[in-house]
């Protein structure tokens, strides 16, 4: 493992959260109270961010930017437990620093805790499905059309913002980081553990249902 890979995961996850939280702040500010327009802006910007970070940093680290994806690669035995642990640590740190960078850009208090409640069976199930779907897209793309993976992931997440009740977090690092922002994209820290548990379940289901992709 090289420091270059860890730096790529750190930068990529930081930019991912800048895209998610920053576009949420801007979208809400400009939407005039229209939540649908704010969510549309949030979804499009997140998809755009995923496309550029996967395209530019994928050749360096594999473009995980997500502990759930890292866990899936660990299950596939393509990375070691040590590398997986290091990736997850830098992903979480990068995500939180990305959130703080957004707060600075929009002249908000840097240190915040979200008060946005995201809980209940519907949203928990959505996170299982969203995470399973993300891994289906990633590993299906790697197997059948590797060059299209950045586009596939960007389009999937953009769509999943709208077809899941949770707006498709599907990423433990993103979930943790969004707990540090009391803005449009935030999640109450008390609701983070269940979201992450559901995301891990989604990884487990993918490992069972997608055996060819997980070989």
mmCIF file of C-alpha atoms in Angstrom:
data_model
loop_
_atom_site.group_PDB
_atom_site.id
_atom_site.type_symbol
_atom_site.label_atom_id
_atom_site.label_comp_id
_atom_site.label_asym_id
_atom_site.label_seq_id
_atom_site.Cartn_x
_atom_site.Cartn_y
_atom_site.Cartn_z
ATOM 1 C CA UNK A 1 0.000 0.000 0.000
ATOM 2 C CA UNK A 2 1.269 3.440 -0.899
ATOM 3 C CA UNK A 3 0.599 6.830 0.592
ATOM 4 C CA UNK A 4 -0.594 7.848 -2.881
ATOM 5 C CA UNK A 5 -3.536 5.442 -2.627
ATOM 6 C CA UNK A 6 -4.495 6.724 0.804
ATOM 7 C CA UNK A 7 -4.241 10.315 -0.390
ATOM 8 C CA UNK A 8 -6.456 9.492 -3.350
ATOM 9 C CA UNK A 9 -9.099 7.984 -1.076
ATOM 10 C CA UNK A 10 -8.847 10.968 1.259
ATOM 11 C CA UNK A 11 -9.154 13.585 -1.489
ATOM 12 C CA UNK A 12 -11.872 11.710 -3.335
ATOM 13 C CA UNK A 13 -14.064 11.267 -0.267
ATOM 14 C CA UNK A 14 -13.520 14.890 0.747
ATOM 15 C CA UNK A 15 -14.645 16.068 -2.690
ATOM 16 C CA UNK A 16 -17.603 13.697 -2.571
ATOM 17 C CA UNK A 17 -18.836 15.347 0.618
ATOM 18 C CA UNK A 18 -18.129 18.792 -0.778
ATOM 19 C CA UNK A 19 -20.367 17.847 -3.695
ATOM 20 C CA UNK A 20 -23.106 16.374 -1.505
ATOM 21 C CA UNK A 21 -23.231 19.006 1.238
ATOM 22 C CA UNK A 22 -22.233 22.045 -0.808
ATOM 23 C CA UNK A 23 -24.873 21.436 -3.465
ATOM 24 C CA UNK A 24 -27.433 20.835 -0.739
ATOM 25 C CA UNK A 25 -26.655 24.185 0.837
ATOM 26 C CA UNK A 26 -26.694 26.016 -2.502
ATOM 27 C CA UNK A 27 -29.771 24.193 -3.757
ATOM 28 C CA UNK A 28 -31.777 24.982 -0.647
ATOM 29 C CA UNK A 29 -30.676 28.621 -0.723
ATOM 30 C CA UNK A 30 -31.727 29.121 -4.346
ATOM 31 C CA UNK A 31 -34.825 26.908 -4.510
ATOM 32 C CA UNK A 32 -37.095 29.350 -2.697
ATOM 33 C CA UNK A 33 -38.537 26.672 -0.461
ATOM 34 C CA UNK A 34 -39.099 24.158 -3.275
ATOM 35 C CA UNK A 35 -37.602 20.989 -1.797
ATOM 36 C CA UNK A 36 -37.925 19.081 -5.082
ATOM 37 C CA UNK A 37 -35.720 21.620 -6.894
ATOM 38 C CA UNK A 38 -33.202 21.564 -4.043
ATOM 39 C CA UNK A 39 -33.058 17.764 -4.153
ATOM 40 C CA UNK A 40 -32.667 17.791 -7.938
ATOM 41 C CA UNK A 41 -29.715 20.159 -7.669
ATOM 42 C CA UNK A 42 -28.259 18.014 -4.890
ATOM 43 C CA UNK A 43 -28.620 14.807 -6.921
ATOM 44 C CA UNK A 44 -27.144 16.205 -10.137
ATOM 45 C CA UNK A 45 -24.155 17.769 -8.379
ATOM 46 C CA UNK A 46 -23.468 14.551 -6.478
ATOM 47 C CA UNK A 47 -23.573 12.529 -9.691
ATOM 48 C CA UNK A 48 -21.205 14.977 -11.388
ATOM 49 C CA UNK A 49 -18.826 14.781 -8.441
ATOM 50 C CA UNK A 50 -18.806 10.994 -8.484
ATOM 51 C CA UNK A 51 -18.008 10.972 -12.189
ATOM 52 C CA UNK A 52 -14.954 13.201 -11.896
ATOM 53 C CA UNK A 53 -13.489 11.672 -8.735
ATOM 54 C CA UNK A 54 -13.880 8.100 -10.004
ATOM 55 C CA UNK A 55 -12.444 8.984 -13.408
ATOM 56 C CA UNK A 56 -9.426 10.862 -12.070
ATOM 57 C CA UNK A 57 -8.612 8.857 -8.948
ATOM 58 C CA UNK A 58 -9.783 5.381 -9.923
ATOM 59 C CA UNK A 59 -6.469 4.460 -11.575
ATOM 60 C CA UNK A 60 -4.665 5.323 -8.322
ATOM 61 C CA UNK A 61 -6.693 3.719 -5.527
ATOM 62 C CA UNK A 62 -9.591 1.954 -7.225
ATOM 63 C CA UNK A 63 -11.913 4.840 -6.312
ATOM 64 C CA UNK A 64 -13.680 3.320 -3.327
ATOM 65 C CA UNK A 65 -14.510 6.517 -1.395
ATOM 66 C CA UNK A 66 -16.905 4.340 0.586
ATOM 67 C CA UNK A 67 -16.292 1.817 3.408
ATOM 68 C CA UNK A 68 -19.069 -0.381 2.010
ATOM 69 C CA UNK A 69 -17.232 -0.627 -1.308
ATOM 70 C CA UNK A 70 -13.966 -1.273 0.518
ATOM 71 C CA UNK A 71 -15.643 -4.061 2.503
ATOM 72 C CA UNK A 72 -16.898 -5.581 -0.748
ATOM 73 C CA UNK A 73 -13.383 -5.573 -2.211
ATOM 74 C CA UNK A 74 -12.146 -7.171 1.004
ATOM 75 C CA UNK A 75 -14.744 -9.927 0.612
ATOM 76 C CA UNK A 76 -13.488 -10.410 -2.949
ATOM 77 C CA UNK A 77 -9.981 -10.745 -1.456
ATOM 78 C CA UNK A 78 -8.680 -8.011 -3.715
ATOM 79 C CA UNK A 79 -7.347 -6.010 -0.765
ATOM 80 C CA UNK A 80 -5.951 -7.028 2.616
ATOM 81 C CA UNK A 81 -7.588 -6.259 5.971
ATOM 82 C CA UNK A 82 -4.811 -3.775 6.703
ATOM 83 C CA UNK A 83 -5.381 -1.857 3.486
ATOM 84 C CA UNK A 84 -9.138 -1.950 4.009
ATOM 85 C CA UNK A 85 -8.794 -0.512 7.509
ATOM 86 C CA UNK A 86 -6.502 2.280 6.317
ATOM 87 C CA UNK A 87 -8.891 3.112 3.472
ATOM 88 C CA UNK A 88 -11.873 3.344 5.831
ATOM 89 C CA UNK A 89 -10.000 5.619 8.243
ATOM 90 C CA UNK A 90 -8.963 8.102 5.545
ATOM 91 C CA UNK A 91 -12.408 7.968 3.950
ATOM 92 C CA UNK A 92 -14.068 8.975 7.214
ATOM 93 C CA UNK A 93 -11.531 11.711 7.939
ATOM 94 C CA UNK A 94 -11.721 13.021 4.375
ATOM 95 C CA UNK A 95 -15.505 13.082 4.486
ATOM 96 C CA UNK A 96 -15.643 15.095 7.714
ATOM 97 C CA UNK A 97 -13.046 17.571 6.465
ATOM 98 C CA UNK A 98 -15.014 17.910 3.227
ATOM 99 C CA UNK A 99 -18.094 18.869 5.231
ATOM 100 C CA UNK A 100 -16.131 21.435 7.206
ATOM 101 C CA UNK A 101 -14.737 22.872 3.970
ATOM 102 C CA UNK A 102 -18.320 23.387 2.768
ATOM 103 C CA UNK A 103 -19.220 25.232 5.932
ATOM 104 C CA UNK A 104 -16.264 27.554 5.435
ATOM 105 C CA UNK A 105 -17.197 28.165 1.771
ATOM 106 C CA UNK A 106 -20.757 29.113 2.684
ATOM 107 C CA UNK A 107 -19.769 31.160 5.756
ATOM 108 C CA UNK A 108 -21.417 28.792 8.231
ATOM 109 C CA UNK A 109 -20.265 27.607 11.635
ATOM 110 C CA UNK A 110 -17.656 24.958 10.983
ATOM 111 C CA UNK A 111 -18.648 22.706 13.871
ATOM 112 C CA UNK A 112 -22.245 21.533 13.654
ATOM 113 C CA UNK A 113 -24.403 18.531 14.478
ATOM 114 C CA UNK A 114 -27.376 17.748 12.283
ATOM 115 C CA UNK A 115 -30.939 17.896 13.604
ATOM 116 C CA UNK A 116 -32.467 16.285 10.488
ATOM 117 C CA UNK A 117 -34.255 13.078 11.439
ATOM 118 C CA UNK A 118 -33.794 10.179 9.018
ATOM 119 C CA UNK A 119 -35.154 7.020 10.551
ATOM 120 C CA UNK A 120 -37.812 4.337 10.244
ATOM 121 C CA UNK A 121 -38.263 1.033 8.451
ATOM 122 C CA UNK A 122 -38.780 2.587 5.023
ATOM 123 C CA UNK A 123 -35.504 4.497 5.105
ATOM 124 C CA UNK A 124 -33.596 1.585 6.650
ATOM 125 C CA UNK A 125 -34.806 -0.748 3.906
ATOM 126 C CA UNK A 126 -33.912 1.921 1.352
ATOM 127 C CA UNK A 127 -30.319 1.900 2.576
ATOM 128 C CA UNK A 128 -30.093 -1.883 2.195
ATOM 129 C CA UNK A 129 -31.424 -1.653 -1.348
ATOM 130 C CA UNK A 130 -29.363 1.413 -2.245
ATOM 131 C CA UNK A 131 -26.122 -0.201 -1.102
ATOM 132 C CA UNK A 132 -26.906 -3.491 -2.832
ATOM 133 C CA UNK A 133 -27.708 -1.590 -6.022
ATOM 134 C CA UNK A 134 -24.494 0.404 -5.869
ATOM 135 C CA UNK A 135 -22.404 -2.761 -5.587
ATOM 136 C CA UNK A 136 -24.410 -4.393 -8.368
ATOM 137 C CA UNK A 137 -23.589 -1.442 -10.618
ATOM 138 C CA UNK A 138 -19.905 -1.292 -9.624
ATOM 139 C CA UNK A 139 -19.067 -4.965 -9.962
ATOM 140 C CA UNK A 140 -21.369 -5.524 -12.899
ATOM 141 C CA UNK A 141 -19.618 -2.633 -14.607
ATOM 142 C CA UNK A 142 -16.147 -3.903 -13.731
ATOM 143 C CA UNK A 143 -17.038 -7.315 -15.146
ATOM 144 C CA UNK A 144 -18.796 -6.209 -18.326
ATOM 145 C CA UNK A 145 -17.744 -2.639 -19.189
ATOM 146 C CA UNK A 146 -14.938 -1.294 -16.980
ATOM 147 C CA UNK A 147 -14.577 2.014 -18.816
ATOM 148 C CA UNK A 148 -18.204 2.843 -18.070
ATOM 149 C CA UNK A 149 -17.982 2.460 -14.280
ATOM 150 C CA UNK A 150 -17.668 6.207 -13.529
ATOM 151 C CA UNK A 151 -20.737 6.935 -15.641
ATOM 152 C CA UNK A 152 -22.691 3.990 -14.245
ATOM 153 C CA UNK A 153 -22.044 4.958 -10.622
ATOM 154 C CA UNK A 154 -22.798 8.637 -11.265
ATOM 155 C CA UNK A 155 -26.083 7.823 -12.995
ATOM 156 C CA UNK A 156 -27.076 5.240 -10.394
ATOM 157 C CA UNK A 157 -26.608 7.579 -7.434
ATOM 158 C CA UNK A 158 -28.287 10.479 -9.237
ATOM 159 C CA UNK A 159 -31.315 8.271 -9.846
ATOM 160 C CA UNK A 160 -31.231 6.651 -6.414
ATOM 161 C CA UNK A 161 -31.567 10.076 -4.773
ATOM 162 C CA UNK A 162 -35.077 9.989 -6.206
ATOM 163 C CA UNK A 163 -36.169 6.364 -6.100
ATOM 164 C CA UNK A 164 -35.194 5.686 -2.458
ATOM 165 C CA UNK A 165 -36.907 7.282 0.536
ATOM 166 C CA UNK A 166 -33.531 7.751 2.249
ATOM 167 C CA UNK A 167 -32.062 9.590 -0.786
ATOM 168 C CA UNK A 168 -29.490 6.803 -1.090
ATOM 169 C CA UNK A 169 -26.628 7.473 1.308
ATOM 170 C CA UNK A 170 -25.243 3.959 0.608
ATOM 171 C CA UNK A 171 -21.922 4.931 2.177
ATOM 172 C CA UNK A 172 -20.895 4.784 5.864
ATOM 173 C CA UNK A 173 -18.280 7.533 5.490
ATOM 174 C CA UNK A 174 -20.824 9.833 3.854
ATOM 175 C CA UNK A 175 -23.349 8.957 6.543
ATOM 176 C CA UNK A 176 -20.944 9.816 9.358
ATOM 177 C CA UNK A 177 -19.790 13.038 7.722
ATOM 178 C CA UNK A 178 -23.323 14.261 7.053
ATOM 179 C CA UNK A 179 -24.002 13.993 10.775
ATOM 180 C CA UNK A 180 -21.597 16.926 11.172
ATOM 181 C CA UNK A 181 -23.716 19.293 9.047
ATOM 182 C CA UNK A 182 -27.019 20.819 10.138
ATOM 183 C CA UNK A 183 -27.882 21.651 6.536
ATOM 184 C CA UNK A 184 -30.026 20.192 3.744
ATOM 185 C CA UNK A 185 -27.970 16.991 3.473
ATOM 186 C CA UNK A 186 -27.566 16.349 7.203
ATOM 187 C CA UNK A 187 -28.592 13.362 9.293
ATOM 188 C CA UNK A 188 -29.204 13.328 13.034
ATOM 189 C CA UNK A 189 -26.142 11.613 14.596
ATOM 190 C CA UNK A 190 -28.475 9.393 16.633
ATOM 191 C CA UNK A 191 -29.744 7.876 13.391
ATOM 192 C CA UNK A 192 -26.331 7.163 11.876
ATOM 193 C CA UNK A 193 -25.693 3.716 13.459
ATOM 194 C CA UNK A 194 -28.829 2.143 11.971
ATOM 195 C CA UNK A 195 -28.082 3.581 8.520
ATOM 196 C CA UNK A 196 -24.595 2.086 8.651
ATOM 197 C CA UNK A 197 -25.931 -1.264 9.879
ATOM 198 C CA UNK A 198 -28.325 -1.377 6.922
ATOM 199 C CA UNK A 199 -25.526 -0.485 4.507
ATOM 200 C CA UNK A 200 -23.423 -3.361 5.836
ATOM 201 C CA UNK A 201 -26.390 -5.695 5.439
ATOM 202 C CA UNK A 202 -26.617 -4.505 1.837
ATOM 203 C CA UNK A 203 -22.992 -5.530 1.311
ATOM 204 C CA UNK A 204 -23.699 -8.958 2.789
ATOM 205 C CA UNK A 205 -26.734 -9.497 0.578
ATOM 206 C CA UNK A 206 -24.726 -8.453 -2.485
ATOM 207 C CA UNK A 207 -22.010 -10.959 -1.586
ATOM 208 C CA UNK A 208 -24.630 -13.720 -1.477
ATOM 209 C CA UNK A 209 -26.758 -12.755 -4.480
ATOM 210 C CA UNK A 210 -23.954 -11.653 -6.789
ATOM 211 C CA UNK A 211 -21.534 -14.597 -6.497
ATOM 212 C CA UNK A 212 -20.009 -14.102 -9.950
ATOM 213 C CA UNK A 213 -19.203 -10.473 -9.226
ATOM 214 C CA UNK A 214 -17.829 -11.387 -5.792
ATOM 215 C CA UNK A 215 -15.457 -14.128 -6.964
#
